[in-house]
Amino acid sequence: NAGVTQTPKFQVLKTGQSMTLQCAQDMNHEYMSWYRQDPGMGLRLIHYSVGAGITDQGEVPNGYNVSRSTTEDFPLRLLSAAPSQTSVYFCASSSGGVNTEAFFGQGTRLTVV
Amino acid sequence: AQTVTQSQPEMSVQEAETVTLSCTYDTSENNYYLFWYKQPPSRQMILVIRQEAYKQQNATENRFSVNFQKAAKSFSLKISDSQLGDTAMYFCALDDYKLSFGAGTTVTVRA
C-alpha cells in the first residue's frame, strides 16, 4: 500500500517557468489537500478538494491551480514560478470529515531562482 | 477564521525527562478535533495523538499525552521519558472543517 505519493522530491525552477507537482493516493480518500511549509509558519493550506470535480481555495491560493478529475490524483500547478514560491510542498489525503487522520506525502522541496 | 498558535519555537530536553509543548487555538465551531503531528528530519509527517473536542478525557498514546482545556482553547502535548528518536518538529493542528497547523516547535532531546 503506497499511501500518498508525491513527485518530484526536489525541483529547481527559473522564475517564470511553470510546472506541476504530482500527488496520487491509493486509499480511495475523498479529501485531498496541498500545503506549503515555510520556516516559522507551519503548514499553510493552498488548495483542497472534497471529491472528484470539486476544489476550493485555502489560505494561500495565489499563483497555484489545481484540478481533481479522479479520486486518486490531485496535481498542483505553478503557472509562473516566483522566488516567493520557494518552499516545501506537501500533499495530504484523508477519508473526509472531521477527525479523520490526514496522510501526507513525503514532500517536494521547490526552489525558484 | 481559525488559528493555531504555538508559542515555543524551540525546546530542549534531557533524555528520559519530560517536556511539555503548548498550543492554543481559536475556532467558532463546536465540533472539532485536535492533533499533534511529528516531523522528524526525514520530513515525513507522522500523527502522534488526536483529541475529540466533545471528549473531556485527555488522550494518551504511550509516552505522549495531552492536556485539553476546551474553555481556554488550549491543547498541550507532554512527552514523558524523552528518547533521542523524539527529536523532531512538532505541529499542533486543528480540524473543524479544514486542517490548520501551528508554526511548529522544534524539540531536541539531548543524550
Tab-separated table of C-alpha atoms in Angstrom:
chain	number	residue	atom	x	y	z
A	1	ASN	CA	0.000	0.000	0.000
A	2	ALA	CA	1.815	3.111	-1.254
A	3	GLY	CA	-0.339	5.677	0.588
A	4	VAL	CA	0.268	9.189	-0.740
A	5	THR	CA	2.896	9.549	-3.444
A	6	GLN	CA	4.331	12.913	-4.376
A	7	THR	CA	6.668	13.613	-7.242
A	8	PRO	CA	9.232	15.015	-7.647
A	9	LYS	CA	11.084	15.136	-4.322
A	10	PHE	CA	13.234	18.068	-5.395
A	11	GLN	CA	12.861	20.654	-8.125
A	12	VAL	CA	14.656	23.812	-9.179
A	13	LEU	CA	12.792	26.244	-11.414
A	14	LYS	CA	13.669	29.516	-13.022
A	15	THR	CA	11.424	32.484	-12.414
A	16	GLY	CA	8.535	32.418	-14.845
A	17	GLN	CA	8.647	28.703	-15.563
A	18	SER	CA	5.620	26.529	-14.975
A	19	MET	CA	5.439	23.059	-13.549
A	20	THR	CA	3.099	20.519	-11.997
A	21	LEU	CA	3.610	18.756	-8.714
A	22	GLN	CA	2.010	15.356	-8.825
A	23	CYS	CA	0.081	13.746	-5.978
A	24	ALA	CA	-1.579	10.356	-6.031
A	25	GLN	CA	-3.200	8.275	-3.304
A	26	ASP	CA	-4.383	4.697	-3.372
A	27	MET	CA	-6.577	4.729	-0.268
A	28	ASN	CA	-9.764	5.847	-2.028
A	29	HIS	CA	-9.791	9.010	0.056
A	30	GLU	CA	-12.267	11.717	-0.870
A	31	TYR	CA	-10.415	14.593	0.748
A	32	MET	CA	-7.091	15.794	-0.667
A	33	SER	CA	-5.151	18.957	0.010
A	34	TRP	CA	-1.941	20.814	-0.724
A	35	TYR	CA	0.142	22.654	1.859
A	36	ARG	CA	3.301	24.664	1.737
A	37	GLN	CA	5.738	24.660	4.632
A	38	ASP	CA	7.906	27.688	5.295
A	39	PRO	CA	10.225	28.262	8.268
A	40	GLY	CA	8.377	29.685	11.249
A	41	MET	CA	4.984	29.469	9.551
A	42	GLY	CA	3.988	25.841	9.841
A	43	LEU	CA	1.947	24.302	7.038
A	44	ARG	CA	-0.396	26.593	5.183
A	45	LEU	CA	-3.265	25.305	3.101
A	46	ILE	CA	-3.065	26.163	-0.596
A	47	HIS	CA	-5.996	24.304	-2.162
A	48	TYR	CA	-8.152	21.383	-1.214
A	49	SER	CA	-10.684	19.025	-2.715
A	50	VAL	CA	-13.563	17.159	-1.088
A	51	GLY	CA	-14.053	14.837	-4.048
A	52	ALA	CA	-13.537	14.395	-7.761
A	53	GLY	CA	-14.576	17.506	-9.652
A	54	ILE	CA	-14.652	19.701	-6.535
A	55	THR	CA	-11.860	22.035	-5.473
A	56	ASP	CA	-11.636	25.091	-3.276
A	57	GLN	CA	-9.084	27.647	-2.166
A	58	GLY	CA	-7.221	27.522	1.071
A	59	GLU	CA	-5.261	30.182	2.885
A	60	VAL	CA	-2.601	30.900	0.236
A	61	PRO	CA	-4.003	30.003	-3.225
A	62	ASN	CA	-2.498	32.760	-5.365
A	63	GLY	CA	-0.151	31.515	-8.069
A	64	TYR	CA	-1.401	27.941	-7.879
A	65	ASN	CA	-4.020	25.943	-9.742
A	66	VAL	CA	-5.491	22.540	-9.005
A	67	SER	CA	-7.905	20.109	-10.581
A	68	ARG	CA	-9.398	16.839	-9.417
A	69	SER	CA	-10.504	14.721	-12.338
A	70	THR	CA	-10.161	11.428	-10.467
A	71	THR	CA	-10.358	10.366	-6.828
A	72	GLU	CA	-6.722	9.257	-6.905
A	73	ASP	CA	-4.942	12.296	-8.333
A	74	PHE	CA	-4.668	15.907	-7.230
A	75	PRO	CA	-1.956	17.788	-9.136
A	76	LEU	CA	-0.767	21.253	-8.149
A	77	ARG	CA	0.228	23.603	-10.955
A	78	LEU	CA	2.510	26.583	-10.656
A	79	LEU	CA	1.605	28.815	-13.552
A	80	SER	CA	4.565	31.224	-13.493
A	81	ALA	CA	7.014	30.416	-10.735
A	82	ALA	CA	8.233	33.196	-8.461
A	83	PRO	CA	11.003	33.167	-5.813
A	84	SER	CA	8.277	33.588	-3.155
A	85	GLN	CA	7.081	30.097	-4.065
A	86	THR	CA	10.318	28.565	-2.869
A	87	SER	CA	9.076	26.187	-0.202
A	88	VAL	CA	8.436	22.598	0.755
A	89	TYR	CA	5.113	21.334	-0.564
A	90	PHE	CA	3.046	18.567	0.964
A	91	CYS	CA	0.086	16.731	-0.401
A	92	ALA	CA	-2.282	15.080	2.062
A	93	SER	CA	-5.342	12.893	1.861
A	94	SER	CA	-7.983	11.694	4.285
A	95	SER	CA	-11.255	9.835	4.154
A	96	GLY	CA	-13.038	13.086	4.767
A	97	GLY	CA	-14.850	14.809	7.569
A	98	VAL	CA	-13.569	15.937	10.891
A	99	ASN	CA	-11.318	13.658	12.893
A	100	THR	CA	-10.064	11.549	10.061
A	101	GLU	CA	-6.308	11.216	10.099
A	102	ALA	CA	-4.526	13.013	7.279
A	103	PHE	CA	-1.878	11.006	5.445
A	104	PHE	CA	0.946	13.010	3.957
A	105	GLY	CA	3.223	12.554	1.016
A	106	GLN	CA	6.971	12.822	1.506
A	107	GLY	CA	7.096	16.432	0.380
A	108	THR	CA	8.630	18.315	-2.535
A	109	ARG	CA	11.385	20.824	-1.962
A	110	LEU	CA	10.972	23.506	-4.622
A	111	THR	CA	13.486	26.236	-5.252
A	112	VAL	CA	12.717	29.091	-7.624
A	113	VAL	CA	15.747	31.057	-8.752
B	1	ALA	CA	-11.331	32.097	10.733
B	2	GLN	CA	-9.266	29.581	12.613
B	3	THR	CA	-5.826	29.996	14.097
B	4	VAL	CA	-3.413	27.735	15.847
B	5	THR	CA	-0.644	29.241	17.933
B	6	GLN	CA	2.475	27.516	19.162
B	7	SER	CA	4.440	29.992	21.235
B	8	GLN	CA	7.598	27.931	21.740
B	9	PRO	CA	9.804	27.843	18.629
B	10	GLU	CA	12.355	25.532	20.260
B	11	MET	CA	12.547	23.231	23.274
B	12	SER	CA	15.447	21.182	24.592
B	13	VAL	CA	15.143	18.263	26.995
B	14	GLN	CA	17.466	15.739	28.544
B	15	GLU	CA	16.937	12.126	27.606
B	16	ALA	CA	14.446	10.381	29.964
B	17	GLU	CA	12.984	13.674	31.148
B	18	THR	CA	9.610	15.238	30.378
B	19	VAL	CA	8.826	18.143	28.071
B	20	THR	CA	5.547	19.938	27.502
B	21	LEU	CA	4.662	21.760	24.303
B	22	SER	CA	1.957	24.391	24.342
B	23	CYS	CA	-0.724	25.102	21.772
B	24	THR	CA	-3.687	27.432	21.740
B	25	TYR	CA	-6.309	27.649	19.055
B	26	ASP	CA	-9.335	29.578	18.021
B	27	THR	CA	-12.446	28.321	16.276
B	28	SER	CA	-16.113	29.213	16.173
B	29	GLU	CA	-17.076	25.581	15.646
B	30	ASN	CA	-18.334	23.417	18.485
B	31	ASN	CA	-17.390	20.123	16.886
B	32	TYR	CA	-13.731	19.834	16.030
B	33	TYR	CA	-10.657	17.728	16.533
B	34	LEU	CA	-7.124	18.483	17.554
B	35	PHE	CA	-3.953	16.709	16.554
B	36	TRP	CA	-0.261	16.692	17.231
B	37	TYR	CA	1.953	15.750	14.301
B	38	LYS	CA	5.645	14.957	14.443
B	39	GLN	CA	8.039	15.827	11.630
B	40	PRO	CA	11.494	14.271	12.012
B	41	PRO	CA	14.426	15.334	9.818
B	42	SER	CA	13.170	12.898	7.166
B	43	ARG	CA	10.368	15.432	6.584
B	44	GLN	CA	7.653	12.791	6.927
B	45	MET	CA	4.544	13.947	8.803
B	46	ILE	CA	3.547	11.449	11.493
B	47	LEU	CA	0.396	11.584	13.595
B	48	VAL	CA	1.274	11.466	17.292
B	49	ILE	CA	-2.065	11.875	19.032
B	50	ARG	CA	-5.604	13.145	18.466
B	51	GLN	CA	-8.296	14.594	20.716
B	52	GLU	CA	-12.017	14.921	20.108
B	53	ALA	CA	-13.370	18.231	21.392
B	54	TYR	CA	-16.518	16.641	22.790
B	55	LYS	CA	-14.499	14.267	24.970
B	56	GLN	CA	-13.375	15.623	28.311
B	57	GLN	CA	-10.905	12.810	28.895
B	58	ASN	CA	-7.415	13.654	27.760
B	59	ALA	CA	-5.960	11.400	25.083
B	60	THR	CA	-2.847	9.342	25.731
B	61	GLU	CA	-0.632	7.302	23.423
B	62	ASN	CA	2.167	5.514	25.241
B	63	ARG	CA	4.617	8.254	26.328
B	64	PHE	CA	2.556	11.024	24.739
B	65	SER	CA	-0.373	12.658	26.462
B	66	VAL	CA	-2.335	15.860	26.071
B	67	ASN	CA	-3.872	18.383	28.403
B	68	PHE	CA	-7.017	19.591	26.665
B	69	GLN	CA	-8.680	22.655	28.174
B	70	LYS	CA	-11.673	23.386	25.962
B	71	ALA	CA	-12.805	26.575	27.642
B	72	ALA	CA	-9.308	28.012	27.443
B	73	LYS	CA	-8.827	26.624	23.918
B	74	SER	CA	-5.576	25.080	24.983
B	75	PHE	CA	-4.087	21.788	23.832
B	76	SER	CA	-0.652	20.962	25.207
B	77	LEU	CA	1.431	17.875	24.478
B	78	LYS	CA	3.501	16.143	27.128
B	79	ILE	CA	6.315	13.817	26.114
B	80	SER	CA	7.385	11.618	29.008
B	81	ASP	CA	10.618	9.659	29.265
B	82	SER	CA	12.012	11.515	26.250
B	83	GLN	CA	14.031	9.467	23.791
B	84	LEU	CA	16.575	10.536	21.200
B	85	GLY	CA	14.114	9.471	18.497
B	86	ASP	CA	11.681	12.101	19.722
B	87	THR	CA	13.910	14.809	18.273
B	88	ALA	CA	11.701	16.437	15.645
B	89	MET	CA	9.466	19.369	14.896
B	90	TYR	CA	6.010	19.056	16.427
B	91	PHE	CA	2.939	20.663	14.943
B	92	CYS	CA	-0.363	21.289	16.641
B	93	ALA	CA	-3.299	21.076	14.232
B	94	LEU	CA	-6.991	21.952	14.373
B	95	ASP	CA	-9.567	20.255	12.191
B	96	ASP	CA	-13.052	21.738	12.235
B	97	TYR	CA	-13.676	21.519	8.515
B	98	LYS	CA	-10.175	22.228	7.255
B	99	LEU	CA	-6.915	21.161	8.802
B	100	SER	CA	-4.888	24.143	10.069
B	101	PHE	CA	-1.432	23.986	11.602
B	102	GLY	CA	0.581	25.965	14.093
B	103	ALA	CA	4.069	27.228	13.304
B	104	GLY	CA	5.711	24.253	14.996
B	105	THR	CA	8.036	23.613	17.926
B	106	THR	CA	11.441	22.088	17.368
B	107	VAL	CA	12.216	19.569	20.105
B	108	THR	CA	15.780	18.450	20.681
B	109	VAL	CA	16.446	15.536	23.021
B	110	ARG	CA	19.967	15.607	24.478
B	111	ALA	CA	21.826	12.424	25.337
